Coordinates of C-alpha atoms in Angstrom, one line a residue:
Chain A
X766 CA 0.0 0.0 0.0
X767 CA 2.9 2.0 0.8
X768 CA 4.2 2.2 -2.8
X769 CA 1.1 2.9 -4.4
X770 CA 0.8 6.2 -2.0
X771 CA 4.6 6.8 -3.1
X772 CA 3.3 7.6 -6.4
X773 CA 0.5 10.0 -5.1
X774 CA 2.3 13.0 -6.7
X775 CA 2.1 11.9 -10.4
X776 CA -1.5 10.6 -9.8
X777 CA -2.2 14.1 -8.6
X778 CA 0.0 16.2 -11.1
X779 CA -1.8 13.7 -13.8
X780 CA -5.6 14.1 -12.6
X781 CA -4.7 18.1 -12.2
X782 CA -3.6 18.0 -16.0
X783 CA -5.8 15.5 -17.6
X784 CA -9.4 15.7 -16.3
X785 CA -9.6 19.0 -15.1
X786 CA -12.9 20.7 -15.9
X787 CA -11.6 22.0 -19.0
X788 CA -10.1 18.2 -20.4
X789 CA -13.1 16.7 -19.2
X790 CA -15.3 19.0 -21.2
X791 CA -12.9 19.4 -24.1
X792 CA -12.1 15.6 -24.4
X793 CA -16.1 14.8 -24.5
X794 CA -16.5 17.3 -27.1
X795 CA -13.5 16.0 -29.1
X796 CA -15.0 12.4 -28.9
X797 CA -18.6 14.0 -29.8
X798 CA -17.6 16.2 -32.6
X799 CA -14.5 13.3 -34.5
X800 CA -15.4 9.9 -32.6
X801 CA -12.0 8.1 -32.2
X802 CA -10.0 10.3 -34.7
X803 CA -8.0 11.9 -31.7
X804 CA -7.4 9.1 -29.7
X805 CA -3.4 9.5 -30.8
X806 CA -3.1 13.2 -29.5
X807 CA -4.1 11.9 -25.9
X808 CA -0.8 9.3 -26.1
X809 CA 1.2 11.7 -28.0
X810 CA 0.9 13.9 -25.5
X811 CA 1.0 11.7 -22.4
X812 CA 4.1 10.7 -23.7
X813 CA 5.3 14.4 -23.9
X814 CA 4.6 15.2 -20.6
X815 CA 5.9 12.0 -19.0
X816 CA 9.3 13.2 -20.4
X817 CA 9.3 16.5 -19.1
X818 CA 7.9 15.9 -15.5
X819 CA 10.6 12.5 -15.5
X820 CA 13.6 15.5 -16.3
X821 CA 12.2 18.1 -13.8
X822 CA 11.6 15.7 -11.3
X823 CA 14.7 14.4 -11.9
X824 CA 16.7 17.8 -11.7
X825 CA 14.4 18.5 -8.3
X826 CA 15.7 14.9 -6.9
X827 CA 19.2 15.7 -7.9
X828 CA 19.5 19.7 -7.5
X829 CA 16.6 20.3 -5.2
X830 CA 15.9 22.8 -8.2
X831 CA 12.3 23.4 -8.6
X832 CA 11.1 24.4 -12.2
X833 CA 11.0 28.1 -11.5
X834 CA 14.2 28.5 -9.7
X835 CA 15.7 26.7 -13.0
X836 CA 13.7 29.4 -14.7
X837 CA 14.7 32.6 -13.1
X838 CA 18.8 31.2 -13.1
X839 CA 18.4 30.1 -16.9
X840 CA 16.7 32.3 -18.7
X841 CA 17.7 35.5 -16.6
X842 CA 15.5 37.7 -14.4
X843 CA 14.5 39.5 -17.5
X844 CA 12.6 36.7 -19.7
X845 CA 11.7 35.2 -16.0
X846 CA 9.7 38.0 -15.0
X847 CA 8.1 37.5 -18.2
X848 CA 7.2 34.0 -18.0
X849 CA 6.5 34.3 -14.3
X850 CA 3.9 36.7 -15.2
X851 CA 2.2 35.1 -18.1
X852 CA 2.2 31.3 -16.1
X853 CA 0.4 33.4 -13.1
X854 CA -2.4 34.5 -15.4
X855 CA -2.7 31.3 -16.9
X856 CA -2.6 29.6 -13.2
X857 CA -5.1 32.7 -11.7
X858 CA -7.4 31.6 -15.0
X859 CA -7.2 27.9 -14.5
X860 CA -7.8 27.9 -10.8
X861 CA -11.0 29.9 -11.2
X862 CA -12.4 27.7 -13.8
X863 CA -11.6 24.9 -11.4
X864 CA -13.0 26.8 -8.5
X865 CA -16.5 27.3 -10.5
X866 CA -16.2 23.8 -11.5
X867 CA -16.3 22.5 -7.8
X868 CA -19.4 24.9 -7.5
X869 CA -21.0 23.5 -10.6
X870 CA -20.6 19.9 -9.4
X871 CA -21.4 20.5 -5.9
X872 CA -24.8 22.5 -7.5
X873 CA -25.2 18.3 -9.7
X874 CA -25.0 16.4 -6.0
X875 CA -26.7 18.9 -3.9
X876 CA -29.0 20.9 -5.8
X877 CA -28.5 24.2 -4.3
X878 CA -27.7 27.3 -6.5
X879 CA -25.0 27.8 -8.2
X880 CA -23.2 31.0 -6.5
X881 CA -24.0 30.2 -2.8
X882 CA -22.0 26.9 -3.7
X883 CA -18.8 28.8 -5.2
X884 CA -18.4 30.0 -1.8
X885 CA -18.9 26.6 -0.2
X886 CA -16.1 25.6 -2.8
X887 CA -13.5 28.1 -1.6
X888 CA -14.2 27.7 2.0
X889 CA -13.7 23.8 0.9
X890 CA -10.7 24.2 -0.8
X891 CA -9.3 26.8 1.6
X892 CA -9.7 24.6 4.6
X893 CA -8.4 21.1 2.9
X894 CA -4.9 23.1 1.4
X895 CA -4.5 25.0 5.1
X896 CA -5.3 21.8 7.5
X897 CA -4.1 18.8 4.8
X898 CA -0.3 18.3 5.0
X899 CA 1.2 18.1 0.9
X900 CA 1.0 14.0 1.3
X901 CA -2.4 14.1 2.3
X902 CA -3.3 16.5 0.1
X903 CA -1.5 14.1 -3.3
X904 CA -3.7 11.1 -1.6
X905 CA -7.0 12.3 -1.1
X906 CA -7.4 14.1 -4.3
X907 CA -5.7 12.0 -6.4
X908 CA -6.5 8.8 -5.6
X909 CA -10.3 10.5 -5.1
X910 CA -10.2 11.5 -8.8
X911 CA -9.4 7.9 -9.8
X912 CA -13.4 7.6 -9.1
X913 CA -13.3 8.9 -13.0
X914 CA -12.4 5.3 -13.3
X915 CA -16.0 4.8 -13.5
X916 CA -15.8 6.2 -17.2
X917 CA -13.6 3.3 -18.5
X918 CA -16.0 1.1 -17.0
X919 CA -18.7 2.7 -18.5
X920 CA -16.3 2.7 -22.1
X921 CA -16.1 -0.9 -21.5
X922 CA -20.0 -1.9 -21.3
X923 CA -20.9 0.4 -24.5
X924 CA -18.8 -2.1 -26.5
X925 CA -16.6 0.4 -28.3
X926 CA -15.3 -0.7 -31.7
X927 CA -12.1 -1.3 -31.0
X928 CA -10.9 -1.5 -35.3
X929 CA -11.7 2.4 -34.3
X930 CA -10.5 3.0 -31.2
X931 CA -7.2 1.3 -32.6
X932 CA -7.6 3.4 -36.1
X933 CA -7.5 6.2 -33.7
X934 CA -3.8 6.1 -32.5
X935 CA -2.7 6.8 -36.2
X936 CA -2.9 10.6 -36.6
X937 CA -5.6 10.9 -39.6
X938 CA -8.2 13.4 -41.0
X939 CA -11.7 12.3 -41.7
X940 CA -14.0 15.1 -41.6
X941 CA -15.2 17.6 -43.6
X942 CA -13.7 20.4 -41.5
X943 CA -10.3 19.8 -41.5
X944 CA -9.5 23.1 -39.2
X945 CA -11.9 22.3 -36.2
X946 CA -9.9 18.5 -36.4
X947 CA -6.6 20.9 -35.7
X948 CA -8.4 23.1 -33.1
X949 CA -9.3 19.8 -31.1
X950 CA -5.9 18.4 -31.9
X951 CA -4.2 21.0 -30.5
X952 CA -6.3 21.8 -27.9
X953 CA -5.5 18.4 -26.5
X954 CA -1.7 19.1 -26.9
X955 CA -1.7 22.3 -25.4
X956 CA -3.7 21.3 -22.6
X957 CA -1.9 18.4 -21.7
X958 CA 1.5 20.6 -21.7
X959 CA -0.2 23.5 -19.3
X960 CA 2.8 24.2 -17.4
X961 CA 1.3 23.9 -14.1
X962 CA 1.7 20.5 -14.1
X963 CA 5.1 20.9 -13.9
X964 CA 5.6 23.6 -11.4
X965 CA 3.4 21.4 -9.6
X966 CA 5.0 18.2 -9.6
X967 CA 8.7 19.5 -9.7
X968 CA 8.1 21.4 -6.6
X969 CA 6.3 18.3 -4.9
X970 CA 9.5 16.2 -5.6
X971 CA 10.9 18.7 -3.2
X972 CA 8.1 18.4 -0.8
X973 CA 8.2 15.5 -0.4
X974 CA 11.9 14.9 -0.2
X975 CA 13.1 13.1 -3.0
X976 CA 16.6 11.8 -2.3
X977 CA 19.0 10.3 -5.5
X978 CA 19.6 7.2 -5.5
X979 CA 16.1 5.4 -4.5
X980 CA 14.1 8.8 -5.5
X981 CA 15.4 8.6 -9.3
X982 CA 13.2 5.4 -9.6
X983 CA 10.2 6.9 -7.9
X984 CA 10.3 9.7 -9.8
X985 CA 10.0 7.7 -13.4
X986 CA 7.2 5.4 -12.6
X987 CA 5.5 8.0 -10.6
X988 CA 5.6 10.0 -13.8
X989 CA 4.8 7.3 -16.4
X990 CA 2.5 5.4 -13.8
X991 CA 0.5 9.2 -13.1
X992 CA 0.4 10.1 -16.4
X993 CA -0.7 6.8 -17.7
X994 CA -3.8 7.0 -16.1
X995 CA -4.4 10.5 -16.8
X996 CA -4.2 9.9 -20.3
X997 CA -6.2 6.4 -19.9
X998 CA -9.1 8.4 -18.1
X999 CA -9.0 10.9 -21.0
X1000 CA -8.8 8.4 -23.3
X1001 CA -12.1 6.8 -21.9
X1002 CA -14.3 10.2 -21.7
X1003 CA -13.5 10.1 -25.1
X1004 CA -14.5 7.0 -26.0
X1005 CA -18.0 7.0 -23.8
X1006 CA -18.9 10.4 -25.7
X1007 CA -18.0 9.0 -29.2
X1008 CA -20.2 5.9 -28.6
X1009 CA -22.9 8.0 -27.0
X1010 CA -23.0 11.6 -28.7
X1011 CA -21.9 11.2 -32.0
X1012 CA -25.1 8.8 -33.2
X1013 CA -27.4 11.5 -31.3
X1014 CA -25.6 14.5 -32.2
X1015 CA -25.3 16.0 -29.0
X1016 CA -22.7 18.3 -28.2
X1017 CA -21.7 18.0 -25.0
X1018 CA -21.0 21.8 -23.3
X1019 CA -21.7 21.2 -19.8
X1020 CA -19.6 19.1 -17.3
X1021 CA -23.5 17.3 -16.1
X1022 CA -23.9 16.2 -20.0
X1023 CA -20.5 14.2 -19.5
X1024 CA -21.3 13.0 -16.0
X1025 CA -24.7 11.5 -17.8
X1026 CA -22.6 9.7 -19.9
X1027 CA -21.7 7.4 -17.3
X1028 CA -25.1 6.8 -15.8
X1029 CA -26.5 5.6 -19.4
X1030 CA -24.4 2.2 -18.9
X1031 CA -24.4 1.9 -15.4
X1032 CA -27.6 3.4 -14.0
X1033 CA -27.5 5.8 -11.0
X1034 CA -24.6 4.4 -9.3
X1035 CA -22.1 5.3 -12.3
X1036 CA -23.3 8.9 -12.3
X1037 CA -22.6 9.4 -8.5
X1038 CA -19.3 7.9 -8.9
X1039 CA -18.6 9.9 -11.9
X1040 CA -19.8 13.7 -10.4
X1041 CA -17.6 12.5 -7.1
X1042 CA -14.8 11.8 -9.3
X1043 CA -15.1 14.8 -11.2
X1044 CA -15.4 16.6 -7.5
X1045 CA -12.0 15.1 -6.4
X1046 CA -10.4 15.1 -9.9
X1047 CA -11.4 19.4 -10.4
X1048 CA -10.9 20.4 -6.6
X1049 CA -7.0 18.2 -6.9
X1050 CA -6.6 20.5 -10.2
X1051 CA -7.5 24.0 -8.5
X1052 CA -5.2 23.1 -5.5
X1053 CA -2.3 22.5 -8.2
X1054 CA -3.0 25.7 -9.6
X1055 CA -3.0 27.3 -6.4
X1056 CA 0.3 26.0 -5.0
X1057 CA 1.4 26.1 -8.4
X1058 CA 0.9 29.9 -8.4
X1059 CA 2.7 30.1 -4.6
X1060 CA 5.3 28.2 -5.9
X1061 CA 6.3 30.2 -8.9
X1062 CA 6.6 33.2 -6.7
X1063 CA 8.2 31.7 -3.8
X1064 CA 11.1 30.4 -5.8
X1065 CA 11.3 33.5 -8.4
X1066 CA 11.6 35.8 -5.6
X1067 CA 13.2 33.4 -3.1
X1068 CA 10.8 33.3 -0.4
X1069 CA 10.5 30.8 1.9
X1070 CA 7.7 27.9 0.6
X1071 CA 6.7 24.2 1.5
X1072 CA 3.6 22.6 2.2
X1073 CA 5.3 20.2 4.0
X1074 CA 5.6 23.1 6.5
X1075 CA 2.7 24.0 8.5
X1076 CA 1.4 27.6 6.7
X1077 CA 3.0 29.8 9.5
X1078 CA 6.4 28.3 8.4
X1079 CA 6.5 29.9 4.9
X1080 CA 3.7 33.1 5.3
X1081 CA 4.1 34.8 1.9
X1082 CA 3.8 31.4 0.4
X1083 CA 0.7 30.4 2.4
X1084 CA -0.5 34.3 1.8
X1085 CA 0.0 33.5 -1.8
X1086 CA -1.8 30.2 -2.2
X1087 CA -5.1 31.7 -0.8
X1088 CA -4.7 35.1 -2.3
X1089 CA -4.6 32.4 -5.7
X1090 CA -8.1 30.8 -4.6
X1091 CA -9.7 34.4 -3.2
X1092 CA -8.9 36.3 -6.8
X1093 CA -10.3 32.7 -8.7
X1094 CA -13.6 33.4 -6.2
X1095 CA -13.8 36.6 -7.2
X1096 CA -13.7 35.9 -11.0
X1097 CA -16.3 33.4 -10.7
X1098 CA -19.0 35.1 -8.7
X1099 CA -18.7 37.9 -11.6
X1100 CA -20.8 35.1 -13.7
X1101 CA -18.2 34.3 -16.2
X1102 CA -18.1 30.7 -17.7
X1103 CA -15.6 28.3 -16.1
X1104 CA -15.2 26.7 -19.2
X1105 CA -14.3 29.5 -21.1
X1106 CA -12.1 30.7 -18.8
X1107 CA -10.2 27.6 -18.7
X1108 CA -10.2 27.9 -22.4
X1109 CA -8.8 31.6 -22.3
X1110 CA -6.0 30.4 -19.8
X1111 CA -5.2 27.4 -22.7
X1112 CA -4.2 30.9 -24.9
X1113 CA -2.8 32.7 -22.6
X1114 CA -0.5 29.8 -21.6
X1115 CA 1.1 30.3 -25.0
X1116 CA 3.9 32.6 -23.6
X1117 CA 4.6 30.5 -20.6
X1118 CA 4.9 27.2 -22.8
X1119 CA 7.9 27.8 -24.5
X1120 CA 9.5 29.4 -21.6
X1121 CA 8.8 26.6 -19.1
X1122 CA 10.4 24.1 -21.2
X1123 CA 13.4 25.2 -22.6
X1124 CA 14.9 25.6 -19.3
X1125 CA 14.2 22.2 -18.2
X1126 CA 15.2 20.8 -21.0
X1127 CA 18.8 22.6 -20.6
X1128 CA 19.5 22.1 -16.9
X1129 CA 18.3 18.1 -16.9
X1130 CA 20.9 18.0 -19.9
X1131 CA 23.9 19.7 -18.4
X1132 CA 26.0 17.7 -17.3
X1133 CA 27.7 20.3 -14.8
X1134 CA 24.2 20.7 -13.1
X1135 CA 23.0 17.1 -13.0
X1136 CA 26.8 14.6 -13.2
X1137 CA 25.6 11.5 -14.2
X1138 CA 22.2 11.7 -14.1
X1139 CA 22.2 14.4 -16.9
X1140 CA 19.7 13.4 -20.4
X1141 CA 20.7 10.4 -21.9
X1142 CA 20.2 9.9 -25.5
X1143 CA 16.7 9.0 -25.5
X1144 CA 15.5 11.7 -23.0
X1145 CA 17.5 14.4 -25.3
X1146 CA 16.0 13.2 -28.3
X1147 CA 12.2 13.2 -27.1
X1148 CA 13.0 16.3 -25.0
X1149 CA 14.2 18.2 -28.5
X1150 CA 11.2 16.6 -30.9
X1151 CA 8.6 17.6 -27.9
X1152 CA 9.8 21.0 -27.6
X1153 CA 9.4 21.7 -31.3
X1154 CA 5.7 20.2 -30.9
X1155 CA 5.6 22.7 -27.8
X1156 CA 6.5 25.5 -30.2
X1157 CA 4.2 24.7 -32.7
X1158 CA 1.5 24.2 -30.5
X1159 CA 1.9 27.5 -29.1
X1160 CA 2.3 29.3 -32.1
X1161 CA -1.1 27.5 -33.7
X1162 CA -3.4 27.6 -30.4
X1163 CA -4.3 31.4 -30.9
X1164 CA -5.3 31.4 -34.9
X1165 CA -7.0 27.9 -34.7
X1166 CA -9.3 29.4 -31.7
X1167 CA -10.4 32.3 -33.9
X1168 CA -10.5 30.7 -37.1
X1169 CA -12.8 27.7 -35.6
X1170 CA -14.9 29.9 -33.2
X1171 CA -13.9 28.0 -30.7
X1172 CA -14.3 24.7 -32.4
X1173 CA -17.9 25.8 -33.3
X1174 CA -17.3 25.9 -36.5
Chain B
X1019 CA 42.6 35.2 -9.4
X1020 CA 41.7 35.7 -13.2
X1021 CA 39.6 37.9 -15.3
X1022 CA 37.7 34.7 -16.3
X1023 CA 37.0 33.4 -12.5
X1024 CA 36.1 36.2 -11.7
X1025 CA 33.2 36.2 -14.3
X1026 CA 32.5 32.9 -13.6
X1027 CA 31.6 33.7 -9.7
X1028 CA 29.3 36.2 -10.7
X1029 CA 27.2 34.3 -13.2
X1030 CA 27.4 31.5 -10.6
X1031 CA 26.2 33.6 -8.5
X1032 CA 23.7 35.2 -10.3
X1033 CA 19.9 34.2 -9.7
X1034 CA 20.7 31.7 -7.1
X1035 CA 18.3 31.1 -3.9
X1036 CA 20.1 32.2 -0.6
X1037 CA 19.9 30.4 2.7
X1038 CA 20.6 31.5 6.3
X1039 CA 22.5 29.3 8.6
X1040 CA 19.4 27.5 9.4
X1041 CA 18.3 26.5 6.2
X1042 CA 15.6 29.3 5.7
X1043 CA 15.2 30.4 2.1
X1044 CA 15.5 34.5 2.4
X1045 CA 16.3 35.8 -1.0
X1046 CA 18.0 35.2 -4.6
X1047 CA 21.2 37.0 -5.5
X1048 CA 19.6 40.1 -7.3
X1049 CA 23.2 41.4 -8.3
X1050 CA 26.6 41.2 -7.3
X1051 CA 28.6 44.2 -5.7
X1052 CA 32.0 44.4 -7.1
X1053 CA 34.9 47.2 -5.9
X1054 CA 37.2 48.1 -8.4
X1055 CA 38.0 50.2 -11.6
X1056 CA 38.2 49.7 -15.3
X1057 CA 42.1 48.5 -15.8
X1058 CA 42.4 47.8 -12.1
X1059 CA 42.3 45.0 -10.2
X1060 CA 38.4 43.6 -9.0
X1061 CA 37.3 42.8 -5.2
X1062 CA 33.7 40.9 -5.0
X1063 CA 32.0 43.1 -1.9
X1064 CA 28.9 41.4 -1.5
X1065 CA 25.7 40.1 -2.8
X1066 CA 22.9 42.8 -3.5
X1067 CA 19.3 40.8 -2.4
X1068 CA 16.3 43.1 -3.2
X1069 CA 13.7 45.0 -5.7
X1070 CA 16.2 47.9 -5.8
X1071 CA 19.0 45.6 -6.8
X1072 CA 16.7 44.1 -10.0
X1073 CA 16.3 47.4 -11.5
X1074 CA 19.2 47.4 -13.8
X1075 CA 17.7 43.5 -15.6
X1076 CA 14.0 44.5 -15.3
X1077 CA 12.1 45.0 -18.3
X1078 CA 10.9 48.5 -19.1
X1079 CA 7.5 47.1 -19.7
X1080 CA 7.2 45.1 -16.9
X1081 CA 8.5 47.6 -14.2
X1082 CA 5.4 47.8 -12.4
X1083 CA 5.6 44.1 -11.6
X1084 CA 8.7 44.3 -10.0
X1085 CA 7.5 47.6 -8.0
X1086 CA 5.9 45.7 -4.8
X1087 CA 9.6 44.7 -1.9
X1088 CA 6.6 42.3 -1.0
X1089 CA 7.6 43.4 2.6
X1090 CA 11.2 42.9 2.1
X1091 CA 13.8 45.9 2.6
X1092 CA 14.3 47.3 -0.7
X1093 CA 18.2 47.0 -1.2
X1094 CA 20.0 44.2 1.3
X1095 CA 23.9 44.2 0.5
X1096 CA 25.5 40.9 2.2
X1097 CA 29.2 40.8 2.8
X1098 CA 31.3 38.1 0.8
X1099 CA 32.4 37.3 4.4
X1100 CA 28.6 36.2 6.0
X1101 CA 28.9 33.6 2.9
X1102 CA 29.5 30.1 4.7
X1103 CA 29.5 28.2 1.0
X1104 CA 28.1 28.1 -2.5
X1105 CA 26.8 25.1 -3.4
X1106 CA 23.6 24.5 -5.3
X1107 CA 22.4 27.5 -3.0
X1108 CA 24.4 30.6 -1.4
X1109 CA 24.4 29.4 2.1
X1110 CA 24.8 32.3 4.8
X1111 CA 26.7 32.1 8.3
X1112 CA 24.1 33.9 10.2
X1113 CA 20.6 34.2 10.8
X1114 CA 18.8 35.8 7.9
X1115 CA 16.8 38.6 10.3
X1116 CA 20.0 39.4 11.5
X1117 CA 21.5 40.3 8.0
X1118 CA 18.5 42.1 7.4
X1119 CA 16.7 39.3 4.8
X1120 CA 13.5 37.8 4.3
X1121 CA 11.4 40.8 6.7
X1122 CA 9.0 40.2 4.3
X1123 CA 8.1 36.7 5.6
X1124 CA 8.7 37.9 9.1
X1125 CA 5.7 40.4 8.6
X1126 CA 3.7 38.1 7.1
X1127 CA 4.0 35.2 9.7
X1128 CA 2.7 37.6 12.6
X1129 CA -0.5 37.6 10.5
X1130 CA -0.6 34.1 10.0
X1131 CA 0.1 32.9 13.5
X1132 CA -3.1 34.4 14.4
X1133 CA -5.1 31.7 12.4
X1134 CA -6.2 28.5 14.6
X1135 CA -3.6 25.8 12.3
X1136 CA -0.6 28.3 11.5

């Protein structure tokens, strides 16, 4: 039991990045709107991001470096004030689109309006971040989110054609809108790289005290064991919406239409397991954005930080952290969509992208830094080709989004 | 020492995350204080910690940003000789209060004690 909390982090860092509200609603509408034609972007993807959390976890385990320390010391104080600013907007987005999707979930299991029920979210959140030590914290939100499980199930019992689902991994077009099959492509790209993750997960290497040797090995199946399921719970919201929406033409916009996705092959019981799973799975992602956001400041200005502290122990940190979920309260009372704030903060995280990655990429490579636990050939290689895709991600995000409406069409 | 060491100490320097004696984190070297003339021989005075110290590498643009001390002292200069090593972090001999670092937490903490859980 021990070893399967050891890899809490990556479960955590993988729920955060994978079914947020924004993934849940985006994958849906991906497997709705192109069936199993995107399946490959999920593993593509997954793939990507185990790479990069494997190097900055490894640089953490080895140089007690978190990302944004390597960030500030790489790129210079200059171009890290610049990335520090546009990851904050992208985390301060992100966390209130999580934050309204607590409230919206709570609003499916409780039935109580929607805005009394944001507050009920922060106080929630605010409470489990400020009483939770970090382990506890990895544990009960990621291993909560796993409840999601209950769409694979559910993926399983609709009898998916599998010739598809398998057709699905090769990258191909067959749709009559070739652009809105890029948008959705992309869209699952970029939001599998949001760099939270990483600030996230680097930084919780730290917390929770990774040591070389023994660490190193933690550190790569806790990446490809976190990620994994991420992308396999992904992978299955996709697949329950293809069987489901696509021969009824619904379009699923709302995180309840997904939720009932699950109840249609499993009765009642498989929607209550799927809105708690999306419960644990979106409150784990607005505490990584939170911390994520403490984080970056802490270590670009060199504050004291650490959940593994009791809040007292580092104040600006802690001060930060709630200031992160007070200004995501105060963006969602104002009425605006969570989802298309979490789809705003997927543009806006085109800056920060780029700017992440590059400087994890250098440090887990150099040799000086990291002896000889520095890239090997394979991590180079798929560090390189990724950061390319990372480029071109970035650079397409912004004109697919206008050009597509927003996938509309 | 040579011209070249003694540009390597400064972008080794440079950026890092300062500790005090104890292990608290209280600060990144903002900039390095060196004594000297052009043609002349260079000493290394100190490290400078603080929003004054960034102004020189902050962006134009992004001034504003950088404004806030966040409750630090604006300008902290730290002798070369309250340096106990340089490893992956500048580690300090003393006590960061005592060298005039990290008020900013300091302040902040006699908020937060006041919460029930600090």
């Amino acid at each position: 039991m021990t070893k399967v909390f050891q890899i809490s982090l990556g479960v955590l860092a993988a729920i955060g990045g994978f079914v947020d509200i924004g993934d849940i609603v985006f994958n849906a509408a991906a497997g709705a709107t192109l069936g199993y034609q995107l399946v490959w972007a999920v593993v593509v993807g997954a793939v990507g991001i185990m790479v990069y959390s494997e190097m900055c976890g490894r640089v953490a385990c080895i140089a007690k470096r978190p990302v944004f320390d390597v960030v500030r010391e790489r790129l210079g104080y200059k171009v890290g004030l610049t990335t520090l600013l546009a990851s904050q907007f992208v985390n301060a987005m992100t966390c209130a689109a999580e934050v309204g999707g607590v409230a919206i979930v709570l609003r499916y299991l409780f039935g109580f309006p929607y805005r009394p029920l944001i507050a009920v979210a922060l106080l929630l959140l605010l409470v489990s971040v400020w009483f939770l030590p970090f382990e506890w914290i990895e544990r009960v939100f990621g291993f909560g989110g796993l409840l999601l499980i209950v769409f694979a199930v559910a993926a399983v019992k609709l009898d998916p054609n599998l010739g598809a689902l398998g057709h699905g991994l090769i990258p191909h077009i067959d749709t009559p809108s070739p652009l809105i099959w890029c948008y959705f492509a992309v869209g699952i790209l970029g939001a599998t790289f949001m760099p939270y993750e990483v600030y996230f997960y680097s930084s919780g290497g730290v917390e929770d005290g990774w040591v070389p040797p023994h660490d190193l090995k933690l550190n790569k199946l806790t990446a490809i064991a976190g990620y994994a399921l991420g992308a396999v719970l992904s992978i299955s919201i996709m697949v329950v919406a293809a069987e489901l929406f696509v021969p009824q033409g619904i379009e699923p916009g709302f995180l309840g239409t997904v939720a009932l996705a699950a109840q249609t092959p499993l009765g009642e019981a498989g929607l209550l397991l799927a809105l708690l799973g999306m419960l644990f799975a979106i409150s784990g992602a607005a505490i990584d954005t939170s911390l994520a956001g403490a984080y970056n400041m802490a270590q670009f200005f060199g504050w004291e930080w650490g959940k593994y502290r009791k809040p007292g122990g580092a104040p600006r940190f802690t001060v930060t952290w709630a200031a992160f979920f007070g200004l995501a309260f105060l963006v969602v009372i104002s009425g605006v969509d969570p989802i298309f704030v979490t789809e705003l903060s997927v543009v806006f995280s085109v800056v920060a992208l780029p700017l992440t990655y590059v400087p994890i990429l250098l440090v887990a490579g150099d040799s000086n830094y990291m002896g000889a636990h520095a890239n090997g050939r394979l991590a180079s290689t798929l560090g390189w080709l990724y950061l390319v895709a990372i480029v071109v991600i970035s650079l397409a995000a912004v004109p697919l989004l206008v050009l597509t409406n927003m996938g509309e069409g | 020492m040579s011209e070249r060491t003694q540009l390597d100490l400064v972008l080794r320097v440079h950026d890092q995350q300062i500790v005090d004696w104890a292990g608290r984190r209280c600060g990144n070297v903002d900039d390095v204080a060196i004594d000297g003339e052009p043609g002349g021989s260079a000493t290394v005075k100190g490290l400078l910690v603080g929003r004054d110290a960034t102004r020189r590498r902050r962006p134009r643009l992004l001034a504003f940003v950088a404004g806030p001390a966040f409750g630090d002292a604006p300008e902290v200069e730290v002798s070369w000789s309250e340096i106990e090593d340089i490893t992956q972090v500048v580690k300090l001999k003393k006590d960061a209060t005592e060298l005039g670092l990290g008020a900013g937490d300091d302040r902040a903490a006699k908020w937060i004690e006041r919460i029930p859980g600090s």
